[in-house]
């Protein structure tokens, strides 16, 4: 990273590190988060049936990371509420996104150019949150890399990690999936960030903090923009992940054999049910039950 | 509120403020709470299948507010268990309500006159709990109105707010509903109380504490008695709520249009399914699935 | 317990009390716990679909007690992660059990003689955990027997008590059952241990700590071995439980009558549905719904 020794880039990274998230970047984070909530299936109905549940869900989208990392460190999960200005801003955003006459705010913010800028700004806040989580954890657990990674991750990707419980507020319950079972791109990139910042903070990574902040921020902003513009959801790490996965987690032959069987059996829907029986797994059974339910619905 | 300047009422409010909740009012709270649990569908079966789960559920009904506000302030949620006398009293009540020979205790307590008195006394404890929550939150977060309201509300209406998890103890899971999505009267009145006491404590409401306690207590007791005697569950705030709701939360035209469509489509059950398809919302789908299930049950 | 005054046994109990759990006994605990996870339906699929969710589930199996007792005492639930050596050991065990080439580790550990030894060693760690929980609770709540029992129980049987949430990590959700509704043998024996150690620590039980440790450890190890060798899952307390239950929890006549009706009605599956209707309980309804679902599946 000798590139970072260039005077221009060094200055830029110092400038970035001293950037204040409040109010513009925070605002962009609130707007993008509340818009993501609004685009969940059923969210509009909830906003109409119970504005309070909708507001609470929005706050979990906006402050989920702070709530989750608070719980994990046994600090009051209500603490984000004590940040009056933040909650006020987020509440105004929530109101405008959901209830603005003629839906003016949502319609304009959903335009691609504006959304691109807002999403980019939201990504910038991620760097600050991950770093904040790592340093907060370090004050309590000086030498525990794992705790620092966990808290940095929770702070940066909290909204996703607690999504099961956020959905419950809106009366939705999808136990069959969560961010650990099937990580989304933001959760993954936040985990990588948490690892990098933890290594930097514990001096295992020979890089200065503001340099890492610049590199990480540029990477996530550029990558997010690329994904939005191309409409692709492919992770830039797919290749590495695949190699790592194949190297580490496929040594276990009996299961590979089992999976082979299942794959063969799963040629069509009818066979999937028999595979479920062979397999004996509850999840496969549930899946086949769901497909049964769909079939019977179609028939009805 | 010059009325409160009258010597007689002032004295009364002082007397009320110095009233001790222990043991009579606390006892009434335990009795009414455990009776409410017993009247839940399936609760009797649980009491027979697993007395321990039933006891734990009862404790959540009796001390849910303290547990929830404890969690929210990162104070030990086991703390209510350390109040030996309270737990002992509540456990005796639990035992007598569920397992008394010939069901003598439940039968007598369920008689209207006695139940009326007990429910009135339980309502009195609400004032103390809300105020307790607000002052507890104020010690930690001096200037945060929102935190005070949240903790006061949680302390006063905790049993309802955690009902999803209380039900889970009994093996019941109803994710499609919760107290935020559809607030019950006690939850609503507690929220209003939390707001009032928070405003009083932060001197935004120019009223003395004991006067507010008297006014609030009289209001909730009278209103509860009225509701029990007339069997109505209509909220006294229905009109205000409706106006507020229409003013604040219906500006959002695209959704109104959508709802209009849905309403038209929802003329009969058969159409509801098509509405669900148009709507594309997961909740509507679930509803139609449920109605499907009912239909198929009837047919079977 | 004059037997314990014998010099030989006294020495033995001192030796046991000074035994270090790290690393051999801890290791046995990790191995047996992760094997138990692997034997859950669907766990192998999860290990393949998401190694991270599988790892997190394994950690909850290994450190569930510490996490739960941490939450209950408002201490950071991430604390177990800060025990680097423990997490490292548990992670190695997790990796070998799930992903070892040719499944060599699981196959050997599953051989009865080895498994018997490992399970015995795991039971020994239970004594230490329960005692640790009780003494930890005692530091915060000096005179509260109930809190000590609760924390001792949570520490010793945490993995079981939080199983609903551990399953959720793997995408499995079984709200209709939990360890309070239907206690398993380990949960029961841990509760008894928590009561005994609490009484000992508060001097209600006139026994020395190391003597109680010896007696309790020998009892749980012998009993576990007996259960594994005979393949029985009958609790040694079944008789006492039954007497206690009949004495304490069957006084409630209306329910007994109700149950009588239900039992009569439940002669076959068809009648169970009508019983459900008579009964009006949601759980019975759910059961009949499930049986309906099964029937319709068979038909399809």
Short mmCIF file of N, CA and C in Angstrom, two decimals, chain B residues 25-101:
data_model
loop_
_atom_site.label_atom_id
_atom_site.label_comp_id
_atom_site.label_asym_id
_atom_site.label_seq_id
_atom_site.Cartn_x
_atom_site.Cartn_y
_atom_site.Cartn_z
N UNK B 25 -52.56 -4.00 47.41
CA UNK B 25 -52.69 -3.66 46.00
C UNK B 25 -51.85 -4.61 45.13
N UNK B 26 -50.64 -4.92 45.63
CA UNK B 26 -49.81 -5.89 44.89
C UNK B 26 -50.54 -7.21 44.73
N UNK B 27 -51.16 -7.65 45.84
CA UNK B 27 -51.90 -8.91 45.83
C UNK B 27 -53.01 -8.86 44.78
N UNK B 28 -53.76 -7.76 44.75
CA UNK B 28 -54.84 -7.63 43.76
C UNK B 28 -54.25 -7.72 42.35
N UNK B 29 -53.10 -7.09 42.15
CA UNK B 29 -52.45 -7.15 40.84
C UNK B 29 -52.10 -8.59 40.48
N UNK B 30 -51.55 -9.34 41.46
CA UNK B 30 -51.20 -10.73 41.17
C UNK B 30 -52.45 -11.54 40.83
N UNK B 31 -53.51 -11.34 41.62
CA UNK B 31 -54.72 -12.15 41.41
C UNK B 31 -55.30 -11.88 40.02
N UNK B 32 -55.45 -10.59 39.68
CA UNK B 32 -56.06 -10.26 38.39
C UNK B 32 -55.17 -10.74 37.24
N UNK B 33 -53.85 -10.61 37.41
CA UNK B 33 -52.93 -11.03 36.34
C UNK B 33 -53.00 -12.54 36.13
N UNK B 34 -52.93 -13.30 37.23
CA UNK B 34 -52.93 -14.76 37.08
C UNK B 34 -54.28 -15.23 36.54
N UNK B 35 -55.36 -14.55 36.94
CA UNK B 35 -56.66 -14.91 36.38
C UNK B 35 -56.70 -14.66 34.87
N UNK B 36 -56.08 -13.55 34.45
CA UNK B 36 -56.04 -13.25 33.01
C UNK B 36 -55.27 -14.35 32.28
N UNK B 37 -54.18 -14.83 32.89
CA UNK B 37 -53.43 -15.93 32.27
C UNK B 37 -54.30 -17.17 32.16
N UNK B 38 -55.00 -17.48 33.28
CA UNK B 38 -55.83 -18.69 33.30
C UNK B 38 -56.89 -18.66 32.24
N UNK B 39 -57.32 -17.47 31.86
CA UNK B 39 -58.39 -17.36 30.87
C UNK B 39 -57.87 -17.38 29.43
N UNK B 40 -56.56 -17.47 29.28
CA UNK B 40 -56.00 -17.63 27.93
C UNK B 40 -56.33 -19.01 27.41
N UNK B 41 -56.62 -19.15 26.10
CA UNK B 41 -56.87 -20.49 25.59
C UNK B 41 -55.64 -21.37 25.75
N UNK B 42 -55.85 -22.56 26.26
CA UNK B 42 -54.75 -23.51 26.40
C UNK B 42 -54.01 -23.41 27.73
N UNK B 43 -54.28 -22.36 28.51
CA UNK B 43 -53.50 -22.18 29.74
C UNK B 43 -53.76 -23.29 30.74
N UNK B 44 -55.01 -23.74 30.82
CA UNK B 44 -55.32 -24.80 31.78
C UNK B 44 -54.59 -26.09 31.43
N UNK B 45 -54.52 -26.39 30.15
CA UNK B 45 -53.79 -27.58 29.73
C UNK B 45 -52.32 -27.47 30.14
N UNK B 46 -51.75 -26.29 29.94
CA UNK B 46 -50.35 -26.10 30.32
C UNK B 46 -50.18 -26.27 31.83
N UNK B 47 -51.13 -25.74 32.59
CA UNK B 47 -51.01 -25.82 34.05
C UNK B 47 -50.98 -27.27 34.49
N UNK B 48 -51.62 -28.12 33.72
CA UNK B 48 -51.64 -29.54 34.05
C UNK B 48 -50.41 -30.26 33.51
N UNK B 49 -50.02 -29.90 32.28
CA UNK B 49 -48.90 -30.59 31.64
C UNK B 49 -47.57 -30.19 32.27
N UNK B 50 -47.42 -28.94 32.60
CA UNK B 50 -46.15 -28.48 33.15
C UNK B 50 -46.35 -27.35 34.13
N UNK B 51 -46.51 -27.69 35.42
CA UNK B 51 -46.70 -26.63 36.42
C UNK B 51 -45.57 -25.60 36.38
N UNK B 52 -44.36 -26.03 36.03
CA UNK B 52 -43.25 -25.08 36.04
C UNK B 52 -43.42 -24.02 34.94
N UNK B 53 -43.79 -24.47 33.73
CA UNK B 53 -44.01 -23.50 32.65
C UNK B 53 -45.15 -22.56 33.03
N UNK B 54 -46.17 -23.13 33.69
CA UNK B 54 -47.32 -22.31 34.10
C UNK B 54 -46.89 -21.28 35.14
N UNK B 55 -46.05 -21.71 36.09
CA UNK B 55 -45.57 -20.79 37.11
C UNK B 55 -44.74 -19.68 36.47
N UNK B 56 -43.88 -20.06 35.54
CA UNK B 56 -43.01 -19.08 34.91
C UNK B 56 -43.84 -18.07 34.10
N UNK B 57 -44.88 -18.58 33.40
CA UNK B 57 -45.78 -17.70 32.68
C UNK B 57 -46.47 -16.73 33.64
N UNK B 58 -46.91 -17.25 34.78
CA UNK B 58 -47.58 -16.40 35.76
C UNK B 58 -46.66 -15.31 36.25
N UNK B 59 -45.39 -15.68 36.50
CA UNK B 59 -44.44 -14.67 36.97
C UNK B 59 -44.24 -13.60 35.90
N UNK B 60 -44.24 -14.01 34.62
CA UNK B 60 -44.11 -13.02 33.54
C UNK B 60 -45.35 -12.12 33.49
N UNK B 61 -46.51 -12.68 33.78
CA UNK B 61 -47.70 -11.85 33.84
C UNK B 61 -47.61 -10.85 35.00
N UNK B 62 -47.09 -11.32 36.14
CA UNK B 62 -47.06 -10.47 37.33
C UNK B 62 -45.90 -9.48 37.29
N UNK B 63 -44.73 -9.91 36.80
CA UNK B 63 -43.53 -9.08 36.88
C UNK B 63 -42.98 -8.71 35.49
N UNK B 64 -43.80 -8.92 34.45
CA UNK B 64 -43.34 -8.66 33.09
C UNK B 64 -42.79 -7.25 32.91
N UNK B 65 -43.45 -6.28 33.54
CA UNK B 65 -43.00 -4.90 33.40
C UNK B 65 -41.61 -4.70 33.96
N UNK B 66 -41.36 -5.29 35.14
CA UNK B 66 -40.04 -5.14 35.76
C UNK B 66 -38.98 -5.85 34.92
N UNK B 67 -39.33 -7.02 34.37
CA UNK B 67 -38.37 -7.75 33.55
C UNK B 67 -38.04 -6.95 32.30
N UNK B 68 -39.08 -6.46 31.61
CA UNK B 68 -38.85 -5.74 30.35
C UNK B 68 -38.07 -4.45 30.58
N UNK B 69 -38.46 -3.68 31.61
CA UNK B 69 -37.74 -2.42 31.82
C UNK B 69 -36.32 -2.71 32.27
N UNK B 70 -36.12 -3.83 32.99
CA UNK B 70 -34.77 -4.24 33.37
C UNK B 70 -33.92 -4.51 32.13
N UNK B 71 -34.46 -5.30 31.21
CA UNK B 71 -33.73 -5.62 29.98
C UNK B 71 -33.39 -4.34 29.22
N UNK B 72 -34.36 -3.43 29.14
CA UNK B 72 -34.15 -2.21 28.36
C UNK B 72 -33.09 -1.30 28.98
N UNK B 73 -32.93 -1.38 30.28
CA UNK B 73 -31.91 -0.54 30.94
C UNK B 73 -30.66 -1.34 31.26
N UNK B 74 -30.56 -2.56 30.72
CA UNK B 74 -29.40 -3.42 30.98
C UNK B 74 -29.21 -3.66 32.48
N UNK B 75 -30.35 -3.86 33.15
CA UNK B 75 -30.28 -4.29 34.55
C UNK B 75 -30.75 -5.74 34.59
N UNK B 76 -30.28 -6.51 35.58
CA UNK B 76 -30.55 -7.95 35.54
C UNK B 76 -32.05 -8.28 35.46
N UNK B 77 -32.47 -9.00 34.42
CA UNK B 77 -33.88 -9.38 34.35
C UNK B 77 -34.30 -10.37 35.43
N UNK B 78 -33.34 -10.95 36.16
CA UNK B 78 -33.72 -11.84 37.27
C UNK B 78 -34.04 -11.04 38.53
N UNK B 79 -33.78 -9.73 38.50
CA UNK B 79 -33.96 -8.92 39.70
C UNK B 79 -35.31 -9.13 40.39
N UNK B 80 -36.44 -9.21 39.62
CA UNK B 80 -37.72 -9.41 40.31
C UNK B 80 -37.73 -10.66 41.19
N UNK B 81 -36.95 -11.69 40.79
CA UNK B 81 -36.90 -12.91 41.60
C UNK B 81 -36.26 -12.65 42.96
N UNK B 82 -35.44 -11.59 43.04
CA UNK B 82 -34.76 -11.33 44.31
C UNK B 82 -35.69 -10.67 45.32
N UNK B 83 -36.85 -10.21 44.85
CA UNK B 83 -37.87 -9.67 45.74
C UNK B 83 -38.66 -10.84 46.30
N UNK B 84 -38.08 -11.48 47.33
CA UNK B 84 -38.61 -12.75 47.83
C UNK B 84 -40.09 -12.69 48.19
N UNK B 85 -40.48 -11.66 48.94
CA UNK B 85 -41.88 -11.59 49.39
C UNK B 85 -42.84 -11.51 48.22
N UNK B 86 -42.49 -10.66 47.25
CA UNK B 86 -43.35 -10.51 46.08
C UNK B 86 -43.53 -11.81 45.33
N UNK B 87 -42.42 -12.50 45.10
CA UNK B 87 -42.50 -13.76 44.36
C UNK B 87 -43.30 -14.79 45.16
N UNK B 88 -43.09 -14.80 46.48
CA UNK B 88 -43.82 -15.75 47.33
C UNK B 88 -45.32 -15.49 47.23
N UNK B 89 -45.71 -14.22 47.38
CA UNK B 89 -47.13 -13.86 47.28
C UNK B 89 -47.69 -14.27 45.92
N UNK B 90 -46.97 -13.91 44.87
CA UNK B 90 -47.45 -14.22 43.51
C UNK B 90 -47.55 -15.72 43.31
N UNK B 91 -46.60 -16.48 43.90
CA UNK B 91 -46.62 -17.93 43.73
C UNK B 91 -47.81 -18.54 44.45
N UNK B 92 -48.10 -18.01 45.65
CA UNK B 92 -49.27 -18.51 46.38
C UNK B 92 -50.53 -18.24 45.57
N UNK B 93 -50.62 -17.01 45.03
CA UNK B 93 -51.79 -16.67 44.21
C UNK B 93 -51.88 -17.61 43.02
N UNK B 94 -50.73 -17.82 42.35
CA UNK B 94 -50.71 -18.73 41.20
C UNK B 94 -51.23 -20.11 41.58
N UNK B 95 -50.72 -20.63 42.72
CA UNK B 95 -51.12 -21.97 43.13
C UNK B 95 -52.62 -22.03 43.41
N UNK B 96 -53.12 -21.03 44.13
CA UNK B 96 -54.54 -21.06 44.51
C UNK B 96 -55.45 -20.90 43.28
N UNK B 97 -55.03 -20.04 42.35
CA UNK B 97 -55.89 -19.81 41.17
C UNK B 97 -55.93 -21.06 40.28
N UNK B 98 -54.81 -21.76 40.19
CA UNK B 98 -54.77 -22.87 39.24
C UNK B 98 -55.10 -24.22 39.87
N UNK B 99 -54.70 -24.42 41.13
CA UNK B 99 -54.77 -25.78 41.67
C UNK B 99 -55.59 -25.92 42.94
N UNK B 100 -56.30 -24.87 43.34
CA UNK B 100 -57.07 -24.95 44.58
C UNK B 100 -58.15 -26.02 44.45
N UNK B 101 -58.33 -26.86 45.49
CA UNK B 101 -59.37 -27.89 45.40
C UNK B 101 -60.73 -27.24 45.14
#
